[in-house]
Structures are given as C-alpha cells and as structure tokens.
Amino acid sequence: MSDVSSYLSFLLEEAVRRRASDVHIEPLPDRIGIRLRIDGFLVPFEQKEECWGPPLVSKLKLLAGLDIGERRLPQDGGFMYRGEQTEMDIRVSTLPLIYGEKIVLRILNRQLTFDSLPSLGLDPQQTNIVRKMLQASGGLLLATGPTGSGKTTTLYTLLQEISSQEQNIIALEDPVEYHVPGINQVQVNPKSGLTFSTGLRASLRQDPDVILVGEIRDRETAEIAIKAALTGHLVLSSLHCNDCASAITRLLDMGVEPYLITSSLVGVIAQRLVRQVCPCSRETQSYCSSCHGMGYFGRQAVYEVLTVQDELYPLVMKRASSLEIREFLRSKGFSNLNDKLKEKVRQGITTISEYRRAWIADVE
C-alpha cells in the first residue's frame, strides 16, 4: 500500500500544480485511466496497469471513511490532505461500473481567498451596480447560471465585500466547499432533516444581518428567503437558470407570487465561465508548458447584472415570459451575457469558440 500512498500523493500534488478541480480515476477493460478537469475540460493525465485499480480504490475509501467491502452501491465521503505547500479538502465519490468502481475526487483548496469584484470579470459599471445592491438594508440578490459557472465563488466574493465584525453572516450550503473566516457556515444535511428551508428558518432566530442560501430549489425555500428579505435581511442565493430574465420566471414557475418578487428582489447576476487565452500561446504560437498546449490558461467569469426596478414590475405582475422580459430589457439598452461575451472576444481575453460554447439563444 506504500506505493499506492506515494502515487496518490504524487497525483494530488500534480493535480494541484496543474490547477485541476477534479480527478477522474476510471476502470477500463484492461487498465486504469486517469483524467484531470482543468478549466472545465477533462484532460488525459496517464494510464496505469489494471492491478492498480483495487488498491487505489481501497486506499481512497479508507481515507474517505467509506465501506471498503461495498462495491455495488455509490458512496460519498471525504478527507483532508496536507500537501507540500497547501491543505486541501478532498471530496470522494464512487460509482460502480461494469469494469470496477470509478472514483472522482473534487479538490477544494482550504487556503483559497476570494478576490475583489473587478477581479472576477465584472466591468466597472457592473461593479458599481453590485456594490449598490449590497448596500441595501434588506432584499434578495440572486446569482444564476448552470452548474460549474462559478456562482459559489461570486457569492462568497459578495460576502467578502460586506463582511465585518459588525455583521452576523450565516451561510447555508450543500456541501460547504470552502471554509471562510468570519462567516457562520452550516452544512445542509437533508438525510438528517436539515434542509435549506429548515436551516433558513433556524437562521432567522440567530439574529442575522446577512444570510447566504446556497441554492433555492423549491417554493418553500424561496418563500422563506423572500420573507427574510422583506424583514430587513440581505439574502444572497443562487438559481439554476440561463440569465437574469429567466431567474424571474423561474421564481414564478416555483409558485412564488408576483407581488412577493417585486417587493423583495433587488437584483440578479447571471454568469458564465470562459477559458482565457494563454498569453504564451498567443505570443509564441507554439507549445506552452503553462497550458500544456491547450492554448488556454485559467477562466474568467462573464456577467450580466440586472437591477430589478419599477419599470419591470408590470411584466412581473402579468407573469411575462423570459423572452418578453429579454426583449423589454434589450429595448432599454441592457447589455446581456451575449454582449459581454463578444466584448471578451474583442479584447482578446477569450476566443470565438468559447463564445459559441457559452452563447445563449433567445428562446424559452
């Protein structure tokens, strides 16, 4: 097992060095395949002999506190890894496949710091708008986008903007991905009865100033969050939807009454992550050791930011479609995600192919 332990340390250190967010260890017919997710894309790392599979799976299960003897059912766990220069929380997920168990490791850097709003990719005008939203004495502010679009990073950067000793900030998450000083973080656990809605109710009895709800998934959570927003609390949360317009219709589809939306929603931030062109590749047009020949290094978020004001209220009250809301905003000169994506291409930050991947069609 010592060889397996040494290899696992090497694998995790190399994954961190290459900025990987996930490590995929996959059983194949006659070998073990290992891939790293870098800047949102899976990249082949190496392959090992088939005999490496069982001991590697067993070692990871031991570290994560999982049942070594259970090979027929998926399992989830985690462990802390102390590397050469960093500490990492590793989330472990197993899945039984026809050739054995696949393991995915999610790497969460404990020492991650959240930067300023401009460093996220917000332009100066958007930064000013968001900061004004954060000064509200109460209200609901939503971050929207698909899975993996950086919503958690955005939400925690917003919290950092307002965090102080004078604020009681409570964050409900599933799971807690980053440990952040100064914030009271709650791990949601539906199996034990601690859901977003029950946790949110309990948080309201803790004299909060600001509440972060990791995700609004149902009508009950939405209505409790709105109640908190209407009673003098700033509530930050996320929704899985395409853009700012569809965030409003998503709440309506959940069964939230229009008057509650107009009374509580102060703003919506919609986002996508695009890969940034590697400076070395751009300059030399040759293989670059930083990006390993991929041509991209790192990612940047692209945003549209909507302040929910009086002029939108009639559309909300009549339950307008997201397409109608988009057309109305366009008539008012609103810069949407597609506009912002084009700007990033013109600035040479990203490429046409990344624009096409993140582009949003004006359809329901």
mmCIF file of C-alpha atoms in Angstrom:
data_model
loop_
_atom_site.group_PDB
_atom_site.id
_atom_site.type_symbol
_atom_site.label_atom_id
_atom_site.label_comp_id
_atom_site.label_asym_id
_atom_site.label_seq_id
_atom_site.Cartn_x
_atom_site.Cartn_y
_atom_site.Cartn_z
ATOM 1 C CA MET A 1 0.000 0.000 0.000
ATOM 2 C CA SER A 2 3.027 2.282 0.368
ATOM 3 C CA ASP A 3 3.424 2.504 -3.412
ATOM 4 C CA VAL A 4 -0.260 3.380 -3.720
ATOM 5 C CA SER A 5 0.082 6.024 -0.984
ATOM 6 C CA SER A 6 3.097 7.566 -2.727
ATOM 7 C CA TYR A 7 1.331 7.562 -6.073
ATOM 8 C CA LEU A 8 -1.798 9.159 -4.583
ATOM 9 C CA SER A 9 0.320 11.953 -3.085
ATOM 10 C CA PHE A 10 2.023 12.469 -6.444
ATOM 11 C CA LEU A 11 -1.343 12.503 -8.234
ATOM 12 C CA LEU A 12 -2.880 15.085 -5.895
ATOM 13 C CA GLU A 13 0.211 17.311 -5.961
ATOM 14 C CA GLU A 14 0.301 17.168 -9.757
ATOM 15 C CA ALA A 15 -3.430 17.890 -9.952
ATOM 16 C CA VAL A 16 -2.964 20.993 -7.800
ATOM 17 C CA ARG A 17 0.078 22.088 -9.811
ATOM 18 C CA ARG A 18 -1.969 21.846 -12.987
ATOM 19 C CA ARG A 19 -4.911 23.724 -11.375
ATOM 20 C CA ALA A 20 -7.293 20.755 -11.656
ATOM 21 C CA SER A 21 -10.660 20.945 -9.933
ATOM 22 C CA ASP A 22 -11.368 17.198 -10.209
ATOM 23 C CA VAL A 23 -9.501 13.939 -10.674
ATOM 24 C CA HIS A 24 -11.252 11.075 -12.508
ATOM 25 C CA ILE A 25 -9.968 7.543 -11.847
ATOM 26 C CA GLU A 26 -11.743 5.246 -14.295
ATOM 27 C CA PRO A 27 -11.667 1.440 -14.668
ATOM 28 C CA LEU A 28 -11.207 0.415 -18.307
ATOM 29 C CA PRO A 29 -11.260 -3.140 -19.783
ATOM 30 C CA ASP A 30 -7.529 -3.725 -19.226
ATOM 31 C CA ARG A 31 -6.169 -0.656 -17.429
ATOM 32 C CA ILE A 32 -6.958 2.334 -15.204
ATOM 33 C CA GLY A 33 -7.440 5.716 -16.876
ATOM 34 C CA ILE A 34 -6.779 8.971 -15.040
ATOM 35 C CA ARG A 35 -8.034 12.354 -16.263
ATOM 36 C CA LEU A 36 -7.908 15.845 -14.766
ATOM 37 C CA ARG A 37 -10.571 18.518 -15.153
ATOM 38 C CA ILE A 38 -8.706 21.729 -15.943
ATOM 39 C CA ASP A 39 -10.546 24.959 -16.705
ATOM 40 C CA GLY A 40 -13.766 22.995 -17.088
ATOM 41 C CA PHE A 41 -12.456 20.380 -19.540
ATOM 42 C CA LEU A 42 -11.262 16.817 -18.896
ATOM 43 C CA VAL A 43 -7.642 16.257 -19.944
ATOM 44 C CA PRO A 44 -5.929 12.818 -20.085
ATOM 45 C CA PHE A 45 -3.236 12.522 -17.410
ATOM 46 C CA GLU A 46 -1.952 8.954 -17.604
ATOM 47 C CA GLN A 47 -2.913 5.289 -17.539
ATOM 48 C CA LYS A 48 -1.924 2.629 -15.014
ATOM 49 C CA GLU A 49 -1.906 -1.163 -15.146
ATOM 50 C CA GLU A 50 -5.188 -2.835 -14.225
ATOM 51 C CA CYS A 51 -3.678 -4.165 -10.981
ATOM 52 C CA TRP A 52 -3.500 -0.601 -9.606
ATOM 53 C CA GLY A 53 -7.278 -0.297 -9.528
ATOM 54 C CA PRO A 54 -8.365 -2.260 -6.404
ATOM 55 C CA PRO A 55 -5.631 -0.992 -4.037
ATOM 56 C CA LEU A 56 -6.089 2.608 -5.212
ATOM 57 C CA VAL A 57 -9.864 2.408 -4.688
ATOM 58 C CA SER A 58 -9.399 0.774 -1.269
ATOM 59 C CA LYS A 59 -6.888 3.422 -0.165
ATOM 60 C CA LEU A 60 -9.206 6.253 -1.140
ATOM 61 C CA LYS A 61 -12.176 4.576 0.552
ATOM 62 C CA LEU A 62 -10.176 4.196 3.756
ATOM 63 C CA LEU A 63 -9.162 7.855 3.703
ATOM 64 C CA ALA A 64 -12.734 8.980 2.978
ATOM 65 C CA GLY A 65 -14.315 6.797 5.662
ATOM 66 C CA LEU A 66 -16.238 4.660 3.163
ATOM 67 C CA ASP A 67 -17.149 0.964 3.276
ATOM 68 C CA ILE A 68 -14.332 -0.934 1.565
ATOM 69 C CA GLY A 69 -16.468 -4.052 1.191
ATOM 70 C CA GLU A 70 -19.313 -2.279 -0.585
ATOM 71 C CA ARG A 71 -18.667 -2.340 -4.340
ATOM 72 C CA ARG A 72 -22.224 -2.431 -5.702
ATOM 73 C CA LEU A 73 -23.550 0.918 -4.465
ATOM 74 C CA PRO A 74 -22.333 4.518 -4.935
ATOM 75 C CA GLN A 75 -20.702 6.114 -1.904
ATOM 76 C CA ASP A 76 -19.661 9.633 -0.928
ATOM 77 C CA GLY A 77 -17.140 10.817 1.628
ATOM 78 C CA GLY A 78 -14.090 12.973 2.019
ATOM 79 C CA PHE A 79 -10.764 13.621 3.727
ATOM 80 C CA MET A 80 -8.264 16.379 4.316
ATOM 81 C CA TYR A 81 -4.928 16.186 2.501
ATOM 82 C CA ARG A 82 -1.868 18.119 3.612
ATOM 83 C CA GLY A 83 0.311 18.760 0.620
ATOM 84 C CA GLU A 84 3.778 20.233 0.283
ATOM 85 C CA GLN A 85 2.534 23.827 0.270
ATOM 86 C CA THR A 86 -1.210 23.665 0.805
ATOM 87 C CA GLU A 87 -4.064 21.956 2.607
ATOM 88 C CA MET A 88 -6.932 20.538 0.588
ATOM 89 C CA ASP A 89 -10.335 19.113 1.328
ATOM 90 C CA ILE A 90 -10.913 16.168 -0.996
ATOM 91 C CA ARG A 91 -14.488 15.063 -1.691
ATOM 92 C CA VAL A 92 -14.672 11.446 -2.836
ATOM 93 C CA SER A 93 -17.463 9.967 -4.949
ATOM 94 C CA THR A 94 -17.589 6.332 -6.080
ATOM 95 C CA LEU A 95 -19.716 4.814 -8.840
ATOM 96 C CA PRO A 96 -19.836 1.084 -9.732
ATOM 97 C CA LEU A 97 -19.169 0.498 -13.446
ATOM 98 C CA ILE A 98 -19.018 -2.736 -15.427
ATOM 99 C CA TYR A 99 -15.206 -2.914 -15.106
ATOM 100 C CA GLY A 100 -14.998 -1.797 -11.478
ATOM 101 C CA GLU A 101 -15.533 1.306 -9.394
ATOM 102 C CA LYS A 102 -14.946 4.767 -10.768
ATOM 103 C CA ILE A 103 -13.764 7.425 -8.320
ATOM 104 C CA VAL A 104 -13.988 11.171 -8.756
ATOM 105 C CA LEU A 105 -12.016 13.418 -6.412
ATOM 106 C CA ARG A 106 -13.143 17.033 -6.046
ATOM 107 C CA ILE A 107 -10.247 19.224 -4.882
ATOM 108 C CA LEU A 108 -11.150 22.131 -2.605
ATOM 109 C CA ASN A 109 -8.290 24.408 -1.588
ATOM 110 C CA ARG A 110 -8.630 25.413 2.061
ATOM 111 C CA GLN A 111 -6.379 28.421 1.523
ATOM 112 C CA LEU A 112 -8.450 29.832 -1.321
ATOM 113 C CA THR A 113 -9.006 33.563 -0.999
ATOM 114 C CA PHE A 114 -11.839 35.404 -2.673
ATOM 115 C CA ASP A 115 -10.719 38.387 -4.691
ATOM 116 C CA SER A 116 -12.385 41.716 -5.351
ATOM 117 C CA LEU A 117 -15.416 42.111 -7.612
ATOM 118 C CA PRO A 118 -13.424 43.524 -10.571
ATOM 119 C CA SER A 119 -11.032 40.563 -10.486
ATOM 120 C CA LEU A 120 -13.987 38.226 -11.105
ATOM 121 C CA GLY A 121 -14.629 39.767 -14.503
ATOM 122 C CA LEU A 122 -17.218 42.439 -13.638
ATOM 123 C CA ASP A 123 -16.653 45.649 -15.565
ATOM 124 C CA PRO A 124 -16.514 48.982 -13.658
ATOM 125 C CA GLN A 125 -20.194 49.795 -14.278
ATOM 126 C CA GLN A 126 -21.308 46.331 -13.135
ATOM 127 C CA THR A 127 -19.078 46.566 -10.068
ATOM 128 C CA ASN A 128 -20.707 49.840 -9.031
ATOM 129 C CA ILE A 129 -24.207 48.423 -9.572
ATOM 130 C CA VAL A 130 -23.475 45.315 -7.484
ATOM 131 C CA ARG A 131 -21.947 47.362 -4.665
ATOM 132 C CA LYS A 132 -25.087 49.488 -4.518
ATOM 133 C CA MET A 133 -27.186 46.310 -4.302
ATOM 134 C CA LEU A 134 -25.054 45.119 -1.381
ATOM 135 C CA GLN A 135 -25.753 48.371 0.488
ATOM 136 C CA ALA A 136 -29.485 47.587 0.605
ATOM 137 C CA SER A 137 -30.868 47.248 4.143
ATOM 138 C CA GLY A 138 -32.757 44.154 3.007
ATOM 139 C CA GLY A 139 -33.696 42.267 -0.106
ATOM 140 C CA LEU A 140 -32.927 39.226 -2.235
ATOM 141 C CA LEU A 141 -29.909 39.133 -4.559
ATOM 142 C CA LEU A 142 -29.590 36.125 -6.873
ATOM 143 C CA ALA A 143 -26.636 34.627 -8.739
ATOM 144 C CA THR A 144 -27.717 32.487 -11.677
ATOM 145 C CA GLY A 145 -26.110 30.192 -14.198
ATOM 146 C CA PRO A 146 -25.606 26.495 -14.956
ATOM 147 C CA THR A 147 -23.664 24.085 -12.752
ATOM 148 C CA GLY A 148 -19.972 24.925 -12.734
ATOM 149 C CA SER A 149 -20.396 28.540 -13.822
ATOM 150 C CA GLY A 150 -18.742 29.972 -10.702
ATOM 151 C CA LYS A 151 -21.802 31.017 -8.705
ATOM 152 C CA THR A 152 -20.305 29.944 -5.363
ATOM 153 C CA THR A 153 -17.164 31.986 -5.963
ATOM 154 C CA THR A 154 -19.277 35.008 -6.895
ATOM 155 C CA LEU A 155 -21.483 34.673 -3.805
ATOM 156 C CA TYR A 156 -18.512 34.422 -1.460
ATOM 157 C CA THR A 157 -16.836 37.385 -3.113
ATOM 158 C CA LEU A 158 -20.042 39.350 -2.478
ATOM 159 C CA LEU A 159 -19.938 38.291 1.169
ATOM 160 C CA GLN A 160 -16.321 39.407 1.402
ATOM 161 C CA GLU A 161 -17.379 42.861 0.191
ATOM 162 C CA ILE A 162 -19.700 43.295 3.180
ATOM 163 C CA SER A 163 -18.074 41.074 5.811
ATOM 164 C CA SER A 164 -17.110 42.822 9.041
ATOM 165 C CA GLN A 165 -17.147 42.333 12.809
ATOM 166 C CA GLU A 166 -20.389 44.318 12.875
ATOM 167 C CA GLN A 167 -22.211 41.797 10.675
ATOM 168 C CA ASN A 168 -23.632 38.407 11.624
ATOM 169 C CA ILE A 169 -23.388 36.410 8.386
ATOM 170 C CA ILE A 170 -24.854 32.908 8.153
ATOM 171 C CA ALA A 171 -24.273 30.671 5.124
ATOM 172 C CA LEU A 172 -26.289 27.523 4.398
ATOM 173 C CA GLU A 173 -24.514 25.255 1.930
ATOM 174 C CA ASP A 174 -24.788 21.796 0.407
ATOM 175 C CA PRO A 175 -21.955 20.993 0.646
ATOM 176 C CA VAL A 176 -19.682 23.502 2.404
ATOM 177 C CA GLU A 177 -16.954 23.865 -0.218
ATOM 178 C CA TYR A 178 -14.714 26.496 1.349
ATOM 179 C CA HIS A 179 -14.045 27.384 4.975
ATOM 180 C CA VAL A 180 -14.258 31.172 5.260
ATOM 181 C CA PRO A 181 -13.264 33.046 8.445
ATOM 182 C CA GLY A 182 -15.897 35.379 9.847
ATOM 183 C CA ILE A 183 -18.856 33.523 8.326
ATOM 184 C CA ASN A 184 -21.074 31.093 10.231
ATOM 185 C CA GLN A 185 -21.269 28.177 7.799
ATOM 186 C CA VAL A 186 -23.945 25.491 8.079
ATOM 187 C CA GLN A 187 -23.691 22.131 6.299
ATOM 188 C CA VAL A 188 -27.128 21.241 4.954
ATOM 189 C CA ASN A 189 -27.951 17.565 5.514
ATOM 190 C CA PRO A 190 -31.352 16.532 4.100
ATOM 191 C CA LYS A 191 -30.957 12.948 5.392
ATOM 192 C CA SER A 192 -30.968 14.221 8.973
ATOM 193 C CA GLY A 193 -33.738 16.727 8.311
ATOM 194 C CA LEU A 194 -31.550 19.815 7.939
ATOM 195 C CA THR A 195 -32.712 21.159 4.570
ATOM 196 C CA PHE A 196 -32.260 24.633 3.141
ATOM 197 C CA SER A 197 -35.747 25.569 4.333
ATOM 198 C CA THR A 198 -35.352 24.238 7.895
ATOM 199 C CA GLY A 199 -31.858 25.730 8.155
ATOM 200 C CA LEU A 200 -33.138 29.056 6.886
ATOM 201 C CA ARG A 201 -35.905 29.105 9.482
ATOM 202 C CA ALA A 202 -33.390 28.368 12.233
ATOM 203 C CA SER A 203 -31.011 31.041 10.903
ATOM 204 C CA LEU A 204 -33.701 33.699 11.242
ATOM 205 C CA ARG A 205 -33.702 33.031 15.010
ATOM 206 C CA GLN A 206 -29.933 33.663 15.157
ATOM 207 C CA ASP A 207 -30.143 37.467 14.779
ATOM 208 C CA PRO A 208 -28.604 37.505 11.270
ATOM 209 C CA ASP A 209 -27.724 40.555 9.209
ATOM 210 C CA VAL A 210 -26.900 38.674 6.026
ATOM 211 C CA ILE A 211 -27.928 35.148 5.014
ATOM 212 C CA LEU A 212 -26.498 33.111 2.167
ATOM 213 C CA VAL A 213 -28.655 30.236 0.937
ATOM 214 C CA GLY A 214 -26.543 28.038 -1.315
ATOM 215 C CA GLU A 215 -29.403 27.359 -3.690
ATOM 216 C CA ILE A 216 -33.123 27.995 -3.923
ATOM 217 C CA ARG A 217 -34.523 24.664 -5.080
ATOM 218 C CA ASP A 218 -38.222 24.835 -4.248
ATOM 219 C CA ARG A 219 -41.135 27.097 -3.421
ATOM 220 C CA GLU A 220 -40.794 26.656 0.345
ATOM 221 C CA THR A 221 -37.171 27.790 0.419
ATOM 222 C CA ALA A 222 -37.928 30.654 -1.983
ATOM 223 C CA GLU A 223 -40.773 31.968 0.163
ATOM 224 C CA ILE A 224 -38.783 31.757 3.419
ATOM 225 C CA ALA A 225 -35.858 33.553 1.734
ATOM 226 C CA ILE A 226 -38.225 36.252 0.489
ATOM 227 C CA LYS A 227 -39.792 36.587 3.957
ATOM 228 C CA ALA A 228 -36.294 37.102 5.383
ATOM 229 C CA ALA A 229 -35.544 39.665 2.670
ATOM 230 C CA LEU A 230 -38.755 41.565 3.442
ATOM 231 C CA THR A 231 -37.986 41.756 7.159
ATOM 232 C CA GLY A 232 -34.702 43.632 6.887
ATOM 233 C CA HIS A 233 -32.193 40.933 5.978
ATOM 234 C CA LEU A 234 -29.951 40.864 2.933
ATOM 235 C CA VAL A 235 -30.328 37.388 1.426
ATOM 236 C CA LEU A 236 -27.936 36.041 -1.197
ATOM 237 C CA SER A 237 -28.700 32.866 -3.093
ATOM 238 C CA SER A 238 -28.367 31.059 -6.419
ATOM 239 C CA LEU A 239 -30.734 29.661 -9.025
ATOM 240 C CA HIS A 240 -30.084 27.252 -11.892
ATOM 241 C CA CYS A 241 -31.270 29.177 -14.932
ATOM 242 C CA ASN A 242 -29.844 30.800 -18.042
ATOM 243 C CA ASP A 243 -29.900 34.530 -17.401
ATOM 244 C CA CYS A 244 -31.410 37.383 -15.403
ATOM 245 C CA ALA A 245 -34.754 37.281 -17.209
ATOM 246 C CA SER A 246 -35.214 33.559 -16.643
ATOM 247 C CA ALA A 247 -34.443 33.985 -12.922
ATOM 248 C CA ILE A 248 -37.677 35.936 -12.567
ATOM 249 C CA THR A 249 -39.724 33.388 -14.491
ATOM 250 C CA ARG A 250 -38.075 30.561 -12.532
ATOM 251 C CA LEU A 251 -39.393 32.032 -9.285
ATOM 252 C CA LEU A 252 -42.831 32.394 -10.866
ATOM 253 C CA ASP A 253 -42.715 28.772 -12.044
ATOM 254 C CA MET A 254 -41.927 27.707 -8.476
ATOM 255 C CA GLY A 255 -45.219 29.241 -7.404
ATOM 256 C CA VAL A 256 -43.907 32.448 -5.840
ATOM 257 C CA GLU A 257 -46.497 35.218 -6.097
ATOM 258 C CA PRO A 258 -45.524 38.122 -8.374
ATOM 259 C CA TYR A 259 -46.042 40.748 -5.660
ATOM 260 C CA LEU A 260 -43.519 38.938 -3.422
ATOM 261 C CA ILE A 261 -40.938 39.047 -6.210
ATOM 262 C CA THR A 262 -41.404 42.759 -6.887
ATOM 263 C CA SER A 263 -41.292 43.512 -3.158
ATOM 264 C CA SER A 264 -38.123 41.579 -2.365
ATOM 265 C CA LEU A 265 -35.887 41.036 -5.412
ATOM 266 C CA VAL A 266 -33.240 43.773 -5.625
ATOM 267 C CA GLY A 267 -31.083 42.286 -8.347
ATOM 268 C CA VAL A 268 -29.893 39.331 -10.385
ATOM 269 C CA ILE A 269 -26.370 38.441 -11.502
ATOM 270 C CA ALA A 270 -26.139 35.925 -14.360
ATOM 271 C CA GLN A 271 -22.823 34.429 -15.365
ATOM 272 C CA ARG A 272 -20.783 32.033 -17.479
ATOM 273 C CA LEU A 273 -17.185 30.912 -17.246
ATOM 274 C CA VAL A 274 -14.990 31.140 -20.338
ATOM 275 C CA ARG A 275 -11.427 29.978 -20.760
ATOM 276 C CA GLN A 276 -8.800 32.691 -21.119
ATOM 277 C CA VAL A 277 -6.298 32.629 -23.958
ATOM 278 C CA CYS A 278 -2.869 31.659 -22.625
ATOM 279 C CA PRO A 279 -0.503 34.661 -23.049
ATOM 280 C CA CYS A 280 2.413 32.408 -24.032
ATOM 281 C CA SER A 281 0.415 30.643 -26.719
ATOM 282 C CA ARG A 282 -0.821 33.961 -28.071
ATOM 283 C CA GLU A 283 2.689 35.392 -28.285
ATOM 284 C CA THR A 284 4.699 32.402 -29.498
ATOM 285 C CA GLN A 285 2.049 30.373 -31.357
ATOM 286 C CA SER A 286 3.847 27.263 -30.114
ATOM 287 C CA TYR A 287 3.614 24.637 -27.365
ATOM 288 C CA CYS A 288 3.464 26.215 -23.916
ATOM 289 C CA SER A 289 4.320 24.354 -20.718
ATOM 290 C CA SER A 290 1.916 26.523 -18.696
ATOM 291 C CA CYS A 291 -1.186 25.466 -20.617
ATOM 292 C CA HIS A 292 0.257 22.123 -21.838
ATOM 293 C CA GLY A 293 -0.509 23.007 -25.441
ATOM 294 C CA MET A 294 -4.219 23.657 -24.842
ATOM 295 C CA GLY A 295 -3.978 27.350 -25.690
ATOM 296 C CA TYR A 296 -5.949 28.421 -22.599
ATOM 297 C CA PHE A 297 -4.865 29.205 -19.060
ATOM 298 C CA GLY A 298 -7.418 29.911 -16.362
ATOM 299 C CA ARG A 299 -11.000 31.064 -16.658
ATOM 300 C CA GLN A 300 -12.851 34.321 -16.246
ATOM 301 C CA ALA A 301 -16.493 34.877 -15.476
ATOM 302 C CA VAL A 302 -18.674 36.885 -17.836
ATOM 303 C CA TYR A 303 -21.655 38.640 -16.284
ATOM 304 C CA GLU A 304 -24.902 40.402 -16.914
ATOM 305 C CA VAL A 305 -26.214 42.405 -13.964
ATOM 306 C CA LEU A 306 -29.842 43.432 -13.596
ATOM 307 C CA THR A 307 -31.241 45.838 -11.019
ATOM 308 C CA VAL A 308 -34.911 44.995 -10.515
ATOM 309 C CA GLN A 309 -36.654 48.373 -10.665
ATOM 310 C CA ASP A 310 -40.181 49.773 -11.006
ATOM 311 C CA GLU A 311 -40.193 49.552 -14.803
ATOM 312 C CA LEU A 312 -40.009 45.749 -14.596
ATOM 313 C CA TYR A 313 -42.878 45.383 -12.136
ATOM 314 C CA PRO A 314 -45.714 45.328 -14.710
ATOM 315 C CA LEU A 315 -44.008 42.479 -16.583
ATOM 316 C CA VAL A 316 -43.572 40.504 -13.375
ATOM 317 C CA MET A 317 -47.159 41.127 -12.268
ATOM 318 C CA LYS A 318 -48.544 39.863 -15.572
ATOM 319 C CA ARG A 319 -46.208 36.821 -15.411
ATOM 320 C CA ALA A 320 -44.417 37.709 -18.628
ATOM 321 C CA SER A 321 -42.228 35.077 -20.275
ATOM 322 C CA SER A 322 -38.451 35.301 -20.099
ATOM 323 C CA LEU A 323 -38.418 36.109 -23.820
ATOM 324 C CA GLU A 324 -40.718 39.093 -23.237
ATOM 325 C CA ILE A 325 -38.525 40.291 -20.379
ATOM 326 C CA ARG A 326 -35.386 39.936 -22.526
ATOM 327 C CA GLU A 327 -36.950 41.927 -25.355
ATOM 328 C CA PHE A 328 -38.033 44.657 -22.951
ATOM 329 C CA LEU A 329 -34.539 44.876 -21.436
ATOM 330 C CA ARG A 330 -32.970 44.980 -24.898
ATOM 331 C CA SER A 331 -35.233 47.912 -25.810
ATOM 332 C CA LYS A 332 -33.844 49.741 -22.778
ATOM 333 C CA GLY A 333 -30.229 49.186 -23.870
ATOM 334 C CA PHE A 334 -29.474 46.407 -21.392
ATOM 335 C CA SER A 335 -26.131 44.637 -22.031
ATOM 336 C CA ASN A 336 -26.820 40.914 -21.822
ATOM 337 C CA LEU A 337 -24.465 37.969 -21.493
ATOM 338 C CA ASN A 338 -24.010 37.622 -25.239
ATOM 339 C CA ASP A 339 -22.949 41.272 -25.492
ATOM 340 C CA LYS A 340 -20.447 40.802 -22.687
ATOM 341 C CA LEU A 341 -19.107 37.598 -24.236
ATOM 342 C CA LYS A 342 -18.454 39.451 -27.502
ATOM 343 C CA GLU A 343 -16.552 42.124 -25.565
ATOM 344 C CA LYS A 344 -14.253 39.465 -24.085
ATOM 345 C CA VAL A 345 -13.541 38.151 -27.599
ATOM 346 C CA ARG A 346 -12.800 41.647 -28.943
ATOM 347 C CA GLN A 347 -10.435 42.266 -26.018
ATOM 348 C CA GLY A 348 -8.545 39.061 -26.834
ATOM 349 C CA ILE A 349 -9.361 37.568 -23.425
ATOM 350 C CA THR A 350 -11.151 34.571 -24.926
ATOM 351 C CA THR A 351 -11.930 33.072 -28.335
ATOM 352 C CA ILE A 352 -14.815 32.748 -30.757
ATOM 353 C CA SER A 353 -15.123 29.045 -29.944
ATOM 354 C CA GLU A 354 -15.531 29.853 -26.232
ATOM 355 C CA TYR A 355 -18.134 32.484 -27.132
ATOM 356 C CA ARG A 356 -20.102 29.912 -29.116
ATOM 357 C CA ARG A 357 -19.908 27.410 -26.251
ATOM 358 C CA ALA A 358 -21.306 29.925 -23.738
ATOM 359 C CA TRP A 359 -23.723 31.718 -26.082
ATOM 360 C CA ILE A 360 -27.366 31.872 -25.004
ATOM 361 C CA ALA A 361 -30.161 31.621 -27.561
ATOM 362 C CA ASP A 362 -33.165 33.908 -27.165
ATOM 363 C CA VAL A 363 -35.597 31.050 -26.741
ATOM 364 C CA GLU A 364 -37.813 29.827 -23.937
#
